[in-house]
Short mmCIF file of C-alpha atoms in Angstrom, two decimals:
data_model
loop_
_atom_site.label_atom_id
_atom_site.label_comp_id
_atom_site.label_asym_id
_atom_site.label_seq_id
_atom_site.Cartn_x
_atom_site.Cartn_y
_atom_site.Cartn_z
CA MET U 1 -16.80 17.59 2.00
CA THR U 2 -17.27 16.35 -1.53
CA THR U 3 -14.69 15.76 -4.19
CA ALA U 4 -13.21 19.05 -5.35
CA GLU U 5 -11.22 19.73 -8.48
CA VAL U 6 -8.76 22.59 -8.49
CA ARG U 7 -9.09 24.06 -11.97
CA GLY U 8 -8.21 27.22 -13.83
CA PRO U 9 -5.55 29.76 -12.88
CA MET U 10 -4.12 29.26 -9.43
CA LYS U 11 -0.92 30.89 -8.27
CA MET U 12 1.36 28.17 -6.99
CA PRO U 13 5.09 28.22 -6.21
CA ASP U 14 5.67 25.14 -8.43
CA SER U 15 3.72 22.67 -10.56
CA ALA U 16 1.02 20.71 -8.74
CA PHE U 17 2.80 17.44 -9.54
CA ALA U 18 6.15 18.66 -8.21
CA MET U 19 4.51 19.82 -4.99
CA TRP U 20 2.61 16.53 -4.71
CA GLU U 21 5.87 14.60 -5.16
CA ARG U 22 7.48 16.58 -2.35
CA GLY U 23 4.48 16.09 -0.09
CA GLU U 24 3.71 19.83 0.02
CA LEU U 25 0.42 19.98 -1.88
CA ASP U 26 -1.89 18.93 0.99
CA GLU U 27 -0.64 21.68 3.28
CA TYR U 28 -0.63 24.28 0.51
CA LEU U 29 -4.29 23.57 -0.28
CA HIS U 30 -5.23 23.37 3.43
CA VAL U 31 -7.20 20.17 2.92
CA PRO U 32 -8.93 18.57 5.93
CA ASP U 33 -7.13 15.75 7.73
CA GLY U 34 -7.88 12.37 6.19
CA SER U 35 -8.63 13.75 2.75
CA ARG U 36 -7.01 12.18 -0.28
CA VAL U 37 -5.20 14.50 -2.69
CA GLU U 38 -4.50 13.20 -6.18
CA ILE U 39 -3.59 14.58 -9.59
CA ILE U 40 -5.77 12.99 -12.26
CA GLY U 41 -5.44 14.11 -15.84
CA GLY U 42 -3.31 17.03 -14.70
CA GLU U 43 -5.97 18.35 -12.29
CA VAL U 44 -5.86 18.29 -8.50
CA VAL U 45 -8.70 16.22 -7.04
CA VAL U 46 -9.41 16.23 -3.29
CA SER U 47 -11.61 13.39 -2.01
CA PRO U 48 -13.06 12.81 1.47
CA CYS U 49 -12.43 9.75 3.61
CA PRO U 50 -14.16 6.69 2.14
CA SER U 51 -17.35 5.24 3.59
CA PHE U 52 -17.60 2.14 5.78
CA GLY U 53 -18.83 0.02 2.86
CA HIS U 54 -15.96 1.21 0.71
CA GLY U 55 -13.48 0.27 3.42
CA HIS U 56 -15.09 -3.13 3.87
CA VAL U 57 -14.52 -4.00 0.20
CA VAL U 58 -10.85 -3.04 0.48
CA GLN U 59 -10.43 -5.10 3.68
CA SER U 60 -12.21 -8.07 2.14
CA ALA U 61 -9.93 -8.04 -0.90
CA SER U 62 -6.91 -7.73 1.41
CA ARG U 63 -7.90 -10.80 3.42
CA ALA U 64 -7.93 -12.91 0.26
CA VAL U 65 -4.27 -12.06 -0.34
CA TYR U 66 -3.17 -12.66 3.25
CA ALA U 67 -5.07 -15.95 3.41
CA ASP U 68 -2.60 -17.57 0.99
CA GLU U 69 0.67 -17.66 2.92
CA SER U 70 2.45 -19.32 0.01
CA SER U 71 1.54 -16.53 -2.41
CA ARG U 72 4.31 -14.50 -3.99
CA TRP U 73 2.19 -11.36 -3.62
CA GLN U 74 2.03 -8.64 -1.01
CA LEU U 75 -0.38 -5.74 -0.87
CA ALA U 76 -0.37 -2.12 0.20
CA THR U 77 -2.98 0.59 0.70
CA ASN U 78 -2.98 4.38 0.92
CA VAL U 79 0.48 4.81 -0.57
CA ASP U 80 1.26 7.49 -3.16
CA LEU U 81 1.77 6.21 -6.70
CA SER U 82 3.88 8.57 -8.81
CA LEU U 83 3.12 8.41 -12.54
CA ILE U 84 6.06 10.55 -13.61
CA GLU U 85 5.65 10.05 -17.36
CA ILE U 86 2.21 11.65 -17.38
CA GLN U 87 2.72 13.94 -14.34
CA ASP U 88 -0.16 12.39 -12.39
CA GLY U 89 -0.20 11.19 -8.80
CA TYR U 90 -2.70 8.63 -7.47
CA VAL U 91 -3.44 6.98 -4.14
CA PRO U 92 -4.76 3.53 -5.13
CA ASP U 93 -7.23 1.89 -2.77
CA LEU U 94 -5.10 -1.23 -2.98
CA PHE U 95 -2.26 -2.62 -5.06
CA LEU U 96 -0.32 -5.86 -5.34
CA LEU U 97 3.41 -6.22 -5.78
CA ASP U 98 5.78 -9.15 -5.49
CA ARG U 99 7.43 -10.01 -2.18
CA GLU U 100 10.91 -8.91 -3.30
CA THR U 101 9.70 -5.45 -4.33
CA HIS U 102 7.66 -5.14 -1.14
CA ALA U 103 10.69 -6.02 0.99
CA ALA U 104 12.87 -3.46 -0.82
CA LEU U 105 10.29 -0.69 -0.40
CA LEU U 106 9.84 -1.60 3.25
CA ALA U 107 13.59 -1.54 3.92
CA ALA U 108 13.88 1.87 2.25
CA ASP U 109 10.72 3.14 3.98
CA SER U 110 9.78 4.56 0.59
CA PRO U 111 7.25 7.43 0.62
CA ARG U 112 5.83 6.38 -2.75
CA VAL U 113 5.80 3.66 -5.38
CA TYR U 114 6.06 3.73 -9.18
CA PRO U 115 4.02 1.98 -11.88
CA ALA U 116 6.80 -0.46 -12.80
CA GLN U 117 6.66 -1.84 -9.23
CA LEU U 118 2.94 -2.70 -9.40
CA ALA U 119 1.47 -5.96 -10.61
CA LEU U 120 -2.15 -4.94 -10.02
CA ALA U 121 -3.90 -1.70 -9.06
CA VAL U 122 -7.35 -1.73 -7.43
CA GLU U 123 -9.83 1.14 -7.20
CA VAL U 124 -13.20 1.06 -5.44
CA THR U 125 -15.66 3.69 -6.64
CA SER U 126 -17.46 6.29 -4.52
CA PRO U 127 -20.36 8.50 -5.63
CA SER U 128 -18.26 11.67 -5.70
CA ASN U 129 -15.45 10.42 -7.89
CA ALA U 130 -16.51 7.21 -9.66
CA ALA U 131 -16.00 8.77 -13.09
CA ASP U 132 -12.32 9.27 -12.28
CA ASP U 133 -11.82 5.51 -11.80
CA ARG U 134 -13.74 4.25 -14.83
CA PRO U 135 -12.89 4.17 -18.53
CA PRO U 136 -13.96 7.45 -20.19
CA GLY U 137 -16.94 5.78 -21.88
CA LEU U 138 -18.84 7.13 -24.81
CA ARG U 139 -19.20 10.70 -23.57
CA PRO U 140 -16.27 13.00 -24.34
CA ARG U 141 -14.20 13.86 -21.30
CA ARG U 142 -11.90 16.80 -20.77
CA ARG U 143 -9.16 14.81 -19.15
CA ARG U 144 -7.93 11.26 -18.74
CA THR U 145 -9.18 9.03 -15.95
CA LYS U 146 -7.19 6.71 -13.71
CA TRP U 147 -8.07 3.91 -16.14
CA ASN U 148 -6.19 5.81 -18.84
CA GLY U 149 -3.36 6.72 -16.48
CA TYR U 150 -2.74 3.18 -15.28
CA ALA U 151 -2.70 1.91 -18.87
CA ALA U 152 -0.43 4.73 -20.11
CA SER U 153 1.99 3.95 -17.28
CA GLY U 154 2.08 0.24 -18.09
CA VAL U 155 0.39 -1.16 -14.97
CA PRO U 156 -0.28 -4.75 -16.13
CA PHE U 157 -3.66 -5.28 -14.43
CA TYR U 158 -6.31 -2.90 -13.14
CA LEU U 159 -9.25 -4.12 -11.06
CA LEU U 160 -12.13 -1.65 -10.92
CA ILE U 161 -14.69 -2.43 -8.21
CA ASP U 162 -17.77 -0.35 -8.99
CA ARG U 163 -20.18 0.05 -6.05
CA ASP U 164 -22.68 2.08 -8.06
CA PRO U 165 -26.16 0.51 -7.61
CA GLN U 166 -26.48 0.55 -11.41
CA ALA U 167 -23.30 -1.54 -11.69
CA GLY U 168 -22.49 -3.67 -8.63
CA CYS U 169 -19.62 -5.36 -10.40
CA ALA U 170 -15.88 -5.74 -10.60
CA THR U 171 -13.99 -5.51 -13.89
CA LEU U 172 -10.43 -6.67 -14.46
CA PHE U 173 -8.56 -4.91 -17.27
CA TRP U 174 -5.26 -6.05 -18.76
CA SER U 175 -3.05 -5.74 -21.87
CA PRO U 176 -2.22 -2.02 -21.47
CA ASP U 177 -1.46 0.04 -24.59
CA ARG U 178 0.87 2.70 -23.24
CA THR U 179 0.70 4.86 -26.35
CA ALA U 180 -3.09 4.96 -26.47
CA GLY U 181 -3.54 4.91 -22.70
CA THR U 182 -6.10 2.10 -22.90
CA TYR U 183 -6.49 -1.54 -21.89
CA GLY U 184 -7.10 -4.13 -24.58
CA ASN U 185 -8.89 -6.85 -22.58
CA HIS U 186 -11.31 -7.12 -19.70
CA ARG U 187 -13.48 -9.54 -17.73
CA GLN U 188 -16.37 -8.69 -15.43
CA TRP U 189 -17.99 -10.28 -12.35
CA LYS U 190 -21.20 -9.26 -10.57
CA PHE U 191 -21.12 -8.84 -6.77
CA GLY U 192 -21.75 -12.26 -5.25
CA GLU U 193 -19.65 -14.06 -7.85
CA PRO U 194 -16.11 -15.10 -6.88
CA ILE U 195 -13.42 -13.16 -8.69
CA GLU U 196 -10.77 -15.50 -10.05
CA LEU U 197 -7.67 -13.47 -10.72
CA PRO U 198 -5.71 -15.09 -13.56
CA THR U 199 -2.04 -15.91 -13.98
CA PRO U 200 0.23 -14.79 -12.42
CA PHE U 201 -1.97 -14.20 -9.34
CA HIS U 202 -4.05 -17.36 -8.84
CA LEU U 203 -6.10 -15.61 -6.16
CA THR U 204 -9.83 -15.74 -5.48
CA LEU U 205 -11.71 -12.75 -4.06
CA THR U 206 -15.01 -13.55 -2.34
CA THR U 207 -17.58 -10.84 -3.02
CA ASP U 208 -20.66 -12.16 -1.17
CA SER U 209 -20.49 -9.38 1.44
CA TRP U 210 -19.79 -6.54 -1.00
CA THR U 211 -22.56 -3.97 -1.24
CA THR U 212 -23.41 -1.06 -3.51
CA TRP U 213 -23.51 2.43 -2.05
CA THR U 214 -26.58 4.23 -0.74
CA GLU U 215 -25.67 7.68 0.56
CA GLU U 216 -22.00 8.51 1.14
#
């Protein structure tokens, strides 16, 4: 199954975002088990399970966080992120939050998180939906991407790990402009170079084993 976008007229009992918030959208759309259902730029996007290489990058980044026991940061994966202000709903590959927020969410067994609780969002691209993770670029685009959505929602840092063979790099964006839905600053590393996350993180991600995709 490839990424599918649900567009045009579709009779639904409520808005897609409201159904996503209530956890009803997956069942309503009859998506296969393991699929990821998100609302990006107001459109429903269904993505398949990620590849082994994709999962390896996420695990590798996770190990860097857990390796520093004194760090103030905790991480989470595959948790719904509700961007209420723009009526989008994402499932970040990975995100960081401080220990106090993590403990509160764990105690409440929260089904989702909100942008104000995130310190850093991480997305790893796949062939079917890479354009949804990246900045819009020079070509006009019908709808906003996750890059726009994270910025518009005030997520302080966004790390985009692009496994495209033409890229093979990670880019950290910061200084979100919520009105414009853009980030004002960025820094890029090629795969193989250590990623030094700046203040307030002080974490290093080792990328030697990260690979670009072939066929997914």
